[in-house]
mmCIF file of C-alpha atoms in Angstrom:
data_model
loop_
_atom_site.group_PDB
_atom_site.id
_atom_site.type_symbol
_atom_site.label_atom_id
_atom_site.label_comp_id
_atom_site.label_asym_id
_atom_site.label_seq_id
_atom_site.Cartn_x
_atom_site.Cartn_y
_atom_site.Cartn_z
ATOM 1 C CA MET A 104 -45.244 -7.300 7.003
ATOM 2 C CA ARG A 105 -43.529 -6.481 10.315
ATOM 3 C CA VAL A 106 -45.808 -6.808 13.344
ATOM 4 C CA LEU A 107 -45.240 -6.004 16.997
ATOM 5 C CA GLY A 108 -46.850 -8.606 19.276
ATOM 6 C CA ILE A 109 -47.851 -7.984 22.909
ATOM 7 C CA GLU A 110 -48.799 -10.796 25.301
ATOM 8 C CA THR A 111 -50.071 -9.936 28.813
ATOM 9 C CA SER A 112 -52.807 -12.498 29.474
ATOM 10 C CA CYS A 113 -51.475 -13.820 32.789
ATOM 11 C CA ASP A 114 -48.072 -13.691 34.507
ATOM 12 C CA GLU A 115 -45.632 -13.241 31.617
ATOM 13 C CA THR A 116 -44.994 -10.046 29.706
ATOM 14 C CA GLY A 117 -44.061 -11.121 26.189
ATOM 15 C CA ILE A 118 -43.046 -8.767 23.372
ATOM 16 C CA ALA A 119 -41.893 -9.775 19.898
ATOM 17 C CA ILE A 120 -41.553 -8.506 16.338
ATOM 18 C CA TYR A 121 -42.376 -10.902 13.514
ATOM 19 C CA ASP A 122 -41.698 -10.374 9.820
ATOM 20 C CA THR A 123 -43.823 -12.466 7.439
ATOM 21 C CA GLU A 124 -40.858 -12.718 5.046
ATOM 22 C CA LYS A 125 -37.867 -12.975 7.403
ATOM 23 C CA GLY A 126 -39.449 -14.612 10.459
ATOM 24 C CA LEU A 127 -38.878 -13.649 14.081
ATOM 25 C CA LEU A 128 -36.819 -10.470 14.416
ATOM 26 C CA ALA A 129 -36.991 -9.855 18.167
ATOM 27 C CA HIS A 130 -38.233 -11.610 21.269
ATOM 28 C CA GLN A 131 -38.393 -10.236 24.829
ATOM 29 C CA LEU A 132 -39.954 -12.001 27.817
ATOM 30 C CA TYR A 133 -40.319 -11.166 31.478
ATOM 31 C CA SER A 134 -41.676 -13.792 33.877
ATOM 32 C CA GLN A 135 -43.420 -12.846 37.124
ATOM 33 C CA VAL A 136 -42.610 -16.175 38.813
ATOM 34 C CA LYS A 137 -40.622 -14.572 41.648
ATOM 35 C CA LEU A 138 -43.365 -11.983 42.213
ATOM 36 C CA HIS A 139 -46.049 -14.623 42.783
ATOM 37 C CA ALA A 140 -43.918 -17.325 44.432
ATOM 38 C CA ASP A 141 -44.675 -16.184 47.995
ATOM 39 C CA TYR A 142 -48.403 -16.570 47.328
ATOM 40 C CA GLY A 143 -48.214 -20.018 45.720
ATOM 41 C CA GLY A 144 -50.025 -18.819 42.589
ATOM 42 C CA VAL A 145 -50.812 -15.826 40.407
ATOM 43 C CA VAL A 146 -52.287 -12.768 42.154
ATOM 44 C CA PRO A 147 -54.252 -10.935 39.419
ATOM 45 C CA GLU A 148 -53.796 -7.408 40.795
ATOM 46 C CA LEU A 149 -50.043 -7.848 41.168
ATOM 47 C CA ALA A 150 -49.840 -9.334 37.675
ATOM 48 C CA SER A 151 -51.610 -6.326 36.156
ATOM 49 C CA ARG A 152 -49.416 -3.818 37.980
ATOM 50 C CA ASP A 153 -46.252 -5.586 36.853
ATOM 51 C CA HIS A 154 -47.416 -5.618 33.223
ATOM 52 C CA VAL A 155 -47.840 -1.836 33.507
ATOM 53 C CA ARG A 156 -44.220 -1.538 34.618
ATOM 54 C CA LYS A 157 -42.674 -3.932 32.128
ATOM 55 C CA THR A 158 -44.564 -3.676 28.821
ATOM 56 C CA LEU A 159 -43.217 -0.382 27.452
ATOM 57 C CA PRO A 160 -39.550 -1.044 28.410
ATOM 58 C CA LEU A 161 -39.758 -4.450 26.739
ATOM 59 C CA ILE A 162 -41.244 -2.909 23.588
ATOM 60 C CA THR A 163 -38.312 -0.489 23.492
ATOM 61 C CA ALA A 164 -35.904 -3.401 23.951
ATOM 62 C CA ALA A 165 -37.565 -5.401 21.152
ATOM 63 C CA LEU A 166 -37.321 -2.473 18.719
ATOM 64 C CA GLU A 167 -33.638 -2.067 19.591
ATOM 65 C CA GLN A 168 -33.046 -5.813 19.167
ATOM 66 C CA ALA A 169 -34.664 -5.758 15.720
ATOM 67 C CA GLN A 170 -32.934 -2.455 14.873
ATOM 68 C CA LEU A 171 -36.257 -0.941 13.868
ATOM 69 C CA THR A 172 -38.152 2.254 14.552
ATOM 70 C CA PRO A 173 -41.933 2.346 15.067
ATOM 71 C CA GLN A 174 -42.227 3.886 11.584
ATOM 72 C CA GLN A 175 -40.806 0.675 10.100
ATOM 73 C CA LEU A 176 -43.568 -1.485 11.614
ATOM 74 C CA ASP A 177 -46.684 -2.457 9.648
ATOM 75 C CA GLY A 178 -49.025 -3.360 12.508
ATOM 76 C CA VAL A 179 -49.564 -4.080 16.190
ATOM 77 C CA ALA A 180 -51.113 -7.250 17.631
ATOM 78 C CA TYR A 181 -52.057 -7.861 21.232
ATOM 79 C CA THR A 182 -53.795 -10.554 23.248
ATOM 80 C CA VAL A 183 -57.444 -9.731 23.988
ATOM 81 C CA GLY A 184 -58.435 -13.049 25.579
ATOM 82 C CA PRO A 185 -58.861 -15.411 27.209
ATOM 83 C CA GLY A 186 -56.991 -14.545 30.403
ATOM 84 C CA LEU A 187 -57.036 -12.323 33.485
ATOM 85 C CA VAL A 188 -59.150 -9.279 32.670
ATOM 86 C CA GLY A 189 -56.827 -6.742 34.304
ATOM 87 C CA ALA A 190 -53.741 -8.178 32.648
ATOM 88 C CA LEU A 191 -55.499 -8.278 29.261
ATOM 89 C CA LEU A 192 -56.525 -4.643 29.635
ATOM 90 C CA VAL A 193 -52.918 -3.543 30.139
ATOM 91 C CA GLY A 194 -51.694 -5.092 26.891
ATOM 92 C CA SER A 195 -54.810 -4.113 24.949
ATOM 93 C CA CYS A 196 -54.712 -0.467 26.051
ATOM 94 C CA ILE A 197 -50.989 -0.135 25.345
ATOM 95 C CA GLY A 198 -51.179 -1.977 22.033
ATOM 96 C CA ARG A 199 -54.187 -0.110 20.689
ATOM 97 C CA SER A 200 -52.819 3.247 21.859
ATOM 98 C CA LEU A 201 -49.429 2.679 20.227
ATOM 99 C CA ALA A 202 -51.090 1.602 16.988
ATOM 100 C CA PHE A 203 -53.184 4.785 17.007
ATOM 101 C CA GLY A 204 -50.210 6.989 17.839
ATOM 102 C CA TRP A 205 -48.017 5.352 15.194
ATOM 103 C CA ASP A 206 -50.850 5.326 12.613
ATOM 104 C CA LEU A 207 -50.691 1.536 12.237
ATOM 105 C CA PRO A 208 -53.436 -1.074 11.924
ATOM 106 C CA ALA A 209 -54.111 -3.111 15.047
ATOM 107 C CA VAL A 210 -55.596 -6.542 15.659
ATOM 108 C CA GLY A 211 -56.650 -8.391 18.802
ATOM 109 C CA VAL A 212 -55.386 -11.973 19.054
ATOM 110 C CA HIS A 213 -56.874 -15.046 20.718
ATOM 111 C CA HIS A 214 -54.330 -16.360 23.214
ATOM 112 C CA MET A 215 -55.010 -20.029 22.435
ATOM 113 C CA GLU A 216 -54.828 -19.456 18.690
ATOM 114 C CA GLY A 217 -51.392 -18.009 19.365
ATOM 115 C CA HIS A 218 -50.384 -21.255 21.096
ATOM 116 C CA LEU A 219 -51.918 -23.331 18.310
ATOM 117 C CA LEU A 220 -49.937 -21.469 15.642
ATOM 118 C CA ALA A 221 -46.665 -21.314 17.630
ATOM 119 C CA PRO A 222 -45.152 -24.347 15.790
ATOM 120 C CA MET A 223 -45.281 -22.209 12.626
ATOM 121 C CA LEU A 224 -42.426 -20.185 14.118
ATOM 122 C CA GLU A 225 -40.233 -23.213 13.391
ATOM 123 C CA GLU A 226 -38.585 -24.237 10.136
ATOM 124 C CA HIS A 227 -40.454 -27.567 10.136
ATOM 125 C CA GLN A 228 -44.088 -26.428 10.048
ATOM 126 C CA PRO A 229 -47.294 -28.498 10.086
ATOM 127 C CA GLU A 230 -49.585 -28.509 7.084
ATOM 128 C CA PHE A 231 -53.360 -28.324 7.407
ATOM 129 C CA PRO A 232 -55.413 -30.190 8.451
ATOM 130 C CA PHE A 233 -54.263 -31.516 11.832
ATOM 131 C CA VAL A 234 -55.386 -32.263 15.374
ATOM 132 C CA ALA A 235 -54.144 -29.845 18.046
ATOM 133 C CA LEU A 236 -53.664 -30.672 21.713
ATOM 134 C CA LEU A 237 -53.586 -27.389 23.634
ATOM 135 C CA VAL A 238 -52.419 -28.229 27.124
ATOM 136 C CA SER A 239 -51.485 -25.627 29.718
ATOM 137 C CA GLY A 240 -52.266 -24.367 33.210
ATOM 138 C CA GLY A 241 -55.561 -22.899 32.062
ATOM 139 C CA HIS A 242 -56.666 -25.113 29.179
ATOM 140 C CA THR A 243 -56.713 -28.703 28.009
ATOM 141 C CA GLN A 244 -58.382 -29.014 24.619
ATOM 142 C CA LEU A 245 -58.370 -31.230 21.557
ATOM 143 C CA VAL A 246 -59.166 -29.242 18.411
ATOM 144 C CA GLN A 247 -59.717 -30.303 14.824
ATOM 145 C CA VAL A 248 -57.914 -27.703 12.700
ATOM 146 C CA ARG A 249 -58.809 -27.412 9.016
ATOM 147 C CA GLY A 250 -57.166 -24.007 8.603
ATOM 148 C CA ILE A 251 -56.445 -20.826 10.532
ATOM 149 C CA GLY A 252 -59.671 -19.901 12.289
ATOM 150 C CA ASP A 253 -61.434 -23.075 11.120
ATOM 151 C CA TYR A 254 -61.607 -24.945 14.411
ATOM 152 C CA GLN A 255 -63.870 -27.629 15.804
ATOM 153 C CA LEU A 256 -63.613 -28.439 19.489
ATOM 154 C CA LEU A 257 -63.349 -32.214 19.926
ATOM 155 C CA GLY A 258 -62.907 -32.364 23.688
ATOM 156 C CA GLU A 259 -61.802 -30.353 26.713
ATOM 157 C CA SER A 260 -61.339 -30.652 30.445
ATOM 158 C CA VAL A 261 -64.575 -30.576 32.412
ATOM 159 C CA ASP A 262 -62.705 -29.350 35.524
ATOM 160 C CA ASP A 263 -58.983 -28.743 36.144
ATOM 161 C CA ALA A 264 -56.671 -28.334 33.177
ATOM 162 C CA ALA A 265 -53.688 -30.682 33.061
ATOM 163 C CA GLY A 266 -51.227 -27.949 33.994
ATOM 164 C CA GLU A 267 -53.469 -26.815 36.826
ATOM 165 C CA ALA A 268 -53.572 -30.378 38.170
ATOM 166 C CA PHE A 269 -49.762 -30.501 38.017
ATOM 167 C CA ASP A 270 -49.486 -27.241 39.975
ATOM 168 C CA LYS A 271 -52.060 -28.196 42.607
ATOM 169 C CA THR A 272 -50.540 -31.627 43.162
ATOM 170 C CA ALA A 273 -47.079 -30.099 43.429
ATOM 171 C CA LYS A 274 -48.395 -27.781 46.133
ATOM 172 C CA LEU A 275 -49.767 -30.772 48.034
ATOM 173 C CA MET A 276 -46.274 -32.257 47.878
ATOM 174 C CA GLY A 277 -44.723 -29.097 49.311
ATOM 175 C CA LEU A 278 -42.982 -28.091 46.080
ATOM 176 C CA ASP A 279 -42.333 -24.424 45.371
ATOM 177 C CA TYR A 280 -44.238 -22.385 42.780
ATOM 178 C CA PRO A 281 -44.395 -22.915 39.842
ATOM 179 C CA GLY A 282 -45.102 -26.490 40.774
ATOM 180 C CA GLY A 283 -45.628 -28.208 37.440
ATOM 181 C CA PRO A 284 -42.004 -28.196 36.202
ATOM 182 C CA ARG A 285 -40.778 -29.061 39.718
ATOM 183 C CA LEU A 286 -43.128 -32.045 39.936
ATOM 184 C CA ALA A 287 -41.911 -33.253 36.534
ATOM 185 C CA ALA A 288 -38.296 -32.945 37.687
ATOM 186 C CA LEU A 289 -39.091 -34.939 40.823
ATOM 187 C CA ALA A 290 -40.971 -37.549 38.768
ATOM 188 C CA SER A 291 -37.809 -38.169 36.715
ATOM 189 C CA LYS A 292 -36.274 -39.616 39.897
ATOM 190 C CA GLY A 293 -39.289 -41.804 40.663
ATOM 191 C CA ARG A 294 -39.676 -45.531 40.046
ATOM 192 C CA SER A 295 -42.329 -46.647 37.605
ATOM 193 C CA GLY A 296 -45.046 -48.933 38.939
ATOM 194 C CA GLN A 297 -44.604 -48.206 42.646
ATOM 195 C CA TYR A 298 -48.020 -46.533 42.722
ATOM 196 C CA LYS A 299 -50.957 -46.879 40.338
ATOM 197 C CA PHE A 300 -53.116 -43.832 39.601
ATOM 198 C CA PRO A 301 -56.342 -43.918 37.553
ATOM 199 C CA ARG A 302 -56.542 -42.726 33.956
ATOM 200 C CA PRO A 303 -59.686 -40.583 34.253
ATOM 201 C CA MET A 304 -62.424 -40.774 31.616
ATOM 202 C CA THR A 305 -60.501 -43.257 29.455
ATOM 203 C CA ASP A 306 -62.885 -46.123 30.297
ATOM 204 C CA ARG A 307 -65.715 -44.490 28.343
ATOM 205 C CA PRO A 308 -66.151 -43.048 24.840
ATOM 206 C CA GLY A 309 -65.422 -39.402 24.158
ATOM 207 C CA LEU A 310 -62.586 -36.903 24.089
ATOM 208 C CA ASP A 311 -63.225 -34.841 27.222
ATOM 209 C CA PHE A 312 -60.762 -34.760 30.118
ATOM 210 C CA SER A 313 -61.018 -34.632 33.904
ATOM 211 C CA PHE A 314 -57.974 -34.113 36.115
ATOM 212 C CA SER A 315 -59.355 -32.880 39.448
ATOM 213 C CA GLY A 316 -59.845 -36.437 40.676
ATOM 214 C CA LEU A 317 -56.152 -37.169 40.180
ATOM 215 C CA LYS A 318 -55.329 -34.348 42.572
ATOM 216 C CA THR A 319 -57.629 -35.909 45.194
ATOM 217 C CA PHE A 320 -56.126 -39.349 44.538
ATOM 218 C CA ALA A 321 -52.653 -37.852 45.007
ATOM 219 C CA ALA A 322 -53.710 -36.181 48.265
ATOM 220 C CA ASN A 323 -55.037 -39.480 49.644
ATOM 221 C CA THR A 324 -51.910 -41.328 48.510
ATOM 222 C CA LEU A 325 -49.647 -38.765 50.148
ATOM 223 C CA ALA A 326 -51.618 -38.937 53.389
ATOM 224 C CA SER A 327 -51.240 -42.731 53.606
ATOM 225 C CA SER A 328 -47.591 -42.984 52.510
ATOM 226 C CA PRO A 329 -44.192 -42.282 54.053
ATOM 227 C CA SER A 330 -42.860 -38.777 53.477
ATOM 228 C CA ASP A 331 -39.285 -39.624 52.458
ATOM 229 C CA GLN A 332 -37.902 -38.170 49.221
ATOM 230 C CA GLN A 333 -37.945 -41.427 47.239
ATOM 231 C CA THR A 334 -41.604 -42.036 48.071
ATOM 232 C CA LEU A 335 -42.479 -38.503 46.993
ATOM 233 C CA ALA A 336 -40.611 -39.082 43.735
ATOM 234 C CA ASP A 337 -42.479 -42.357 43.179
ATOM 235 C CA ILE A 338 -45.832 -40.639 43.744
ATOM 236 C CA ALA A 339 -44.832 -37.805 41.409
ATOM 237 C CA ARG A 340 -43.907 -40.391 38.760
ATOM 238 C CA ALA A 341 -47.260 -42.175 39.143
ATOM 239 C CA PHE A 342 -49.121 -38.881 38.858
ATOM 240 C CA GLU A 343 -47.196 -37.770 35.773
ATOM 241 C CA ASP A 344 -47.656 -41.194 34.151
ATOM 242 C CA ALA A 345 -51.413 -40.947 34.703
ATOM 243 C CA VAL A 346 -51.688 -37.479 33.163
ATOM 244 C CA VAL A 347 -49.461 -38.344 30.208
ATOM 245 C CA ASP A 348 -51.202 -41.657 29.520
ATOM 246 C CA THR A 349 -54.583 -39.929 29.603
ATOM 247 C CA LEU A 350 -53.462 -37.242 27.153
ATOM 248 C CA VAL A 351 -51.934 -39.827 24.812
ATOM 249 C CA ILE A 352 -55.045 -42.056 24.860
ATOM 250 C CA LYS A 353 -57.269 -39.093 23.986
ATOM 251 C CA CYS A 354 -54.897 -37.915 21.239
ATOM 252 C CA LYS A 355 -55.009 -41.389 19.710
ATOM 253 C CA ARG A 356 -58.810 -41.292 19.742
ATOM 254 C CA ALA A 357 -58.862 -37.816 18.179
ATOM 255 C CA LEU A 358 -56.555 -38.900 15.363
ATOM 256 C CA GLN A 359 -58.716 -41.963 14.720
ATOM 257 C CA HIS A 360 -61.875 -39.843 14.817
ATOM 258 C CA THR A 361 -60.574 -37.342 12.246
ATOM 259 C CA GLY A 362 -58.465 -39.706 10.174
ATOM 260 C CA TYR A 363 -55.558 -37.239 10.412
ATOM 261 C CA GLN A 364 -51.912 -38.230 10.885
ATOM 262 C CA ARG A 365 -50.603 -34.850 12.018
ATOM 263 C CA LEU A 366 -50.695 -33.678 15.641
ATOM 264 C CA VAL A 367 -49.736 -30.246 16.975
ATOM 265 C CA VAL A 368 -49.031 -29.954 20.702
ATOM 266 C CA ALA A 369 -48.696 -26.527 22.319
ATOM 267 C CA GLY A 370 -49.026 -24.825 25.696
ATOM 268 C CA GLY A 371 -46.844 -25.019 28.791
ATOM 269 C CA VAL A 372 -47.334 -28.749 29.409
ATOM 270 C CA SER A 373 -46.149 -29.498 25.852
ATOM 271 C CA ALA A 374 -42.604 -28.995 27.170
ATOM 272 C CA ASN A 375 -42.978 -32.124 29.343
ATOM 273 C CA GLN A 376 -40.390 -34.610 28.079
ATOM 274 C CA HIS A 377 -42.313 -37.723 29.127
ATOM 275 C CA LEU A 378 -45.344 -36.499 27.155
ATOM 276 C CA ARG A 379 -43.171 -35.858 24.094
ATOM 277 C CA GLU A 380 -41.656 -39.336 24.277
ATOM 278 C CA GLN A 381 -45.045 -41.035 24.502
ATOM 279 C CA LEU A 382 -46.569 -38.972 21.682
ATOM 280 C CA ALA A 383 -43.560 -39.648 19.457
ATOM 281 C CA GLU A 384 -44.118 -43.361 20.034
ATOM 282 C CA LEU A 385 -47.844 -43.017 19.274
ATOM 283 C CA LEU A 386 -47.320 -41.093 16.013
ATOM 284 C CA GLY A 387 -44.503 -43.411 14.993
ATOM 285 C CA LYS A 388 -46.865 -46.381 15.088
ATOM 286 C CA VAL A 389 -49.246 -44.741 12.585
ATOM 287 C CA ASN A 390 -46.503 -43.201 10.422
ATOM 288 C CA GLY A 391 -47.682 -39.784 11.551
ATOM 289 C CA GLN A 392 -45.968 -36.567 12.607
ATOM 290 C CA VAL A 393 -46.088 -34.504 15.775
ATOM 291 C CA TYR A 394 -45.129 -30.834 15.920
ATOM 292 C CA TYR A 395 -44.149 -28.605 18.844
ATOM 293 C CA PRO A 396 -42.923 -25.048 19.270
ATOM 294 C CA ARG A 397 -39.421 -24.767 20.671
ATOM 295 C CA THR A 398 -39.329 -24.974 24.464
ATOM 296 C CA GLU A 399 -39.141 -21.211 25.033
ATOM 297 C CA PHE A 400 -42.348 -20.770 23.016
ATOM 298 C CA CYS A 401 -44.335 -23.485 24.812
ATOM 299 C CA THR A 402 -45.237 -21.098 27.625
ATOM 300 C CA ASP A 403 -46.815 -17.665 27.059
ATOM 301 C CA ASN A 404 -44.768 -15.413 24.784
ATOM 302 C CA GLY A 405 -45.048 -12.468 22.419
ATOM 303 C CA ALA A 406 -43.732 -14.320 19.358
ATOM 304 C CA MET A 407 -46.870 -16.426 18.961
ATOM 305 C CA ILE A 408 -49.030 -13.292 19.242
ATOM 306 C CA ALA A 409 -46.955 -11.407 16.685
ATOM 307 C CA LEU A 410 -47.207 -14.361 14.274
ATOM 308 C CA ALA A 411 -50.965 -14.867 14.718
ATOM 309 C CA GLY A 412 -51.526 -11.121 14.466
ATOM 310 C CA ALA A 413 -49.453 -10.835 11.299
ATOM 311 C CA LEU A 414 -51.468 -13.548 9.584
ATOM 312 C CA ARG A 415 -54.772 -11.925 10.513
ATOM 313 C CA LEU A 416 -53.579 -8.445 9.534
ATOM 314 C CA GLN A 417 -52.486 -9.857 6.180
ATOM 315 C CA ALA A 418 -55.993 -11.252 5.775
ATOM 316 C CA GLY A 419 -57.402 -7.754 6.214
ATOM 317 C CA GLU A 420 -58.591 -7.881 9.825
ATOM 318 C CA ARG A 421 -58.512 -4.605 11.749
ATOM 319 C CA GLU A 422 -59.398 -3.633 15.312
ATOM 320 C CA SER A 423 -61.661 -0.668 16.018
ATOM 321 C CA LEU A 424 -60.570 2.127 18.346
ATOM 322 C CA SER A 425 -62.567 0.667 21.225
ATOM 323 C CA ILE A 426 -60.708 -1.446 23.778
ATOM 324 C CA LYS A 427 -62.241 -4.901 24.168
ATOM 325 C CA THR A 428 -61.086 -7.893 26.174
ATOM 326 C CA TYR A 429 -62.584 -11.371 26.478
ATOM 327 C CA PRO A 430 -61.583 -13.184 29.698
ATOM 328 C CA ARG A 431 -63.647 -16.155 28.465
ATOM 329 C CA TRP A 432 -63.592 -16.680 24.715
ATOM 330 C CA PRO A 433 -64.217 -19.963 22.860
ATOM 331 C CA MET A 434 -61.705 -20.358 20.041
ATOM 332 C CA THR A 435 -64.471 -21.744 17.845
ATOM 333 C CA ASP A 436 -65.934 -18.196 17.716
ATOM 334 C CA LEU A 437 -63.015 -17.040 15.559
ATOM 335 C CA SER A 438 -63.502 -16.349 11.861
ATOM 336 C CA PRO A 439 -61.757 -18.627 9.322
ATOM 337 C CA MET A 440 -59.048 -17.262 7.058
ATOM 338 C CA VAL A 441 -59.855 -18.623 3.626
ATOM 339 C CA ASP A 442 -56.346 -18.086 2.201
ATOM 340 C CA TYR A 443 -54.887 -20.515 4.731
ATOM 341 C CA GLN A 444 -57.365 -23.408 4.469
#
C-alpha cells in the first residue's frame, strides 16, 4: 500500500510517500524557522498561510521523487491533531480534497502517534510492548504501549514541555530562535558542576514532569551571574543536565513500573545527544534497548504521518468527507489495532 502523508500541525510542512512493502519512497520538508525567527516563536496565522503556499508544491515534488502518479497511490493520510487549528485545517482540507478528487481512501492521523511510530521507519524496529518517551516543544509524555493504538498514559508535564522549557530558557539567554538546539550547542561548551539546578518532581513518587520552575531558576541564576560567554555556557550545561537527568529518572521509573526493557524516544528533544548518551547508559545497565528515529525524523515530518496512516488504512480505517481537526486530542482516545498487538 502506497500512502501520501501530509504534516502541517505547526511550523513545518512535511510531505512523504510510504510503501508498506518497500518503505519510504519520498520525503519532502520545508521548515518555517526563518519566517518566525523575527518574532521569537511561531505565529499561528503566518504558519497557516505558509502551509497554504508550500503544501501542494511539496506534494508534486514528492510524487516526482517517488516517480509516481496520483493514480498509483492507495491512500492519503494527514495530521488532524493535536496542533495549531489553522495549520491543521490547511493539511486536512488539502489531504481530504485530494483523496476525494483522486478517488482514494483517506485517514486522519494523530500527530503524537506519528512520533511514537517514527522508529518503525528504521531497519532496527522496536517490538511491542514498550515504554515511549514523547518529548518535544509541545509535549512531554511517558506512555505504556502494548500495540498500535493501545496506549496508557503513565505521566506527562503539568506545565511546560521539555522542549518549551529549552526554548524559553534560550530566549532568556539571548539565543536566537529556535532556541533549544542553540542552547544544547552552547551547553556542550559548558563545564559540569559549575551550577546546580533542581531536578523537579524527582523527590516524590510518580511519573509526571514539571519544567517551568527550571526556567525561573535559570532566570534567577542569569540575573545573579556574570554575563561572559563561559558563564552562559556553564548555565546552559547545568540547565540541560537538569532536564536530561529528570527525563532519565522518570524513564527508569516507567520501565520499573511496567517491567519492560524496551524504550522508544521520539519528538524533537530526542535528537539531544546528551539525552541519548544518558538513556543508553540507563538501558545498558538493565540489558534493555532504546530506539530512536533518525535525526531528520525526530522533528515534525511527513514520513511518520505516511507510515501511521498506512498502518491504519491497512486496518480498514477510513475518514468521512467532513473535515475535522482536534487541536487538543489525548492519544489514549485512539482505537487499538488488533493485528499489531
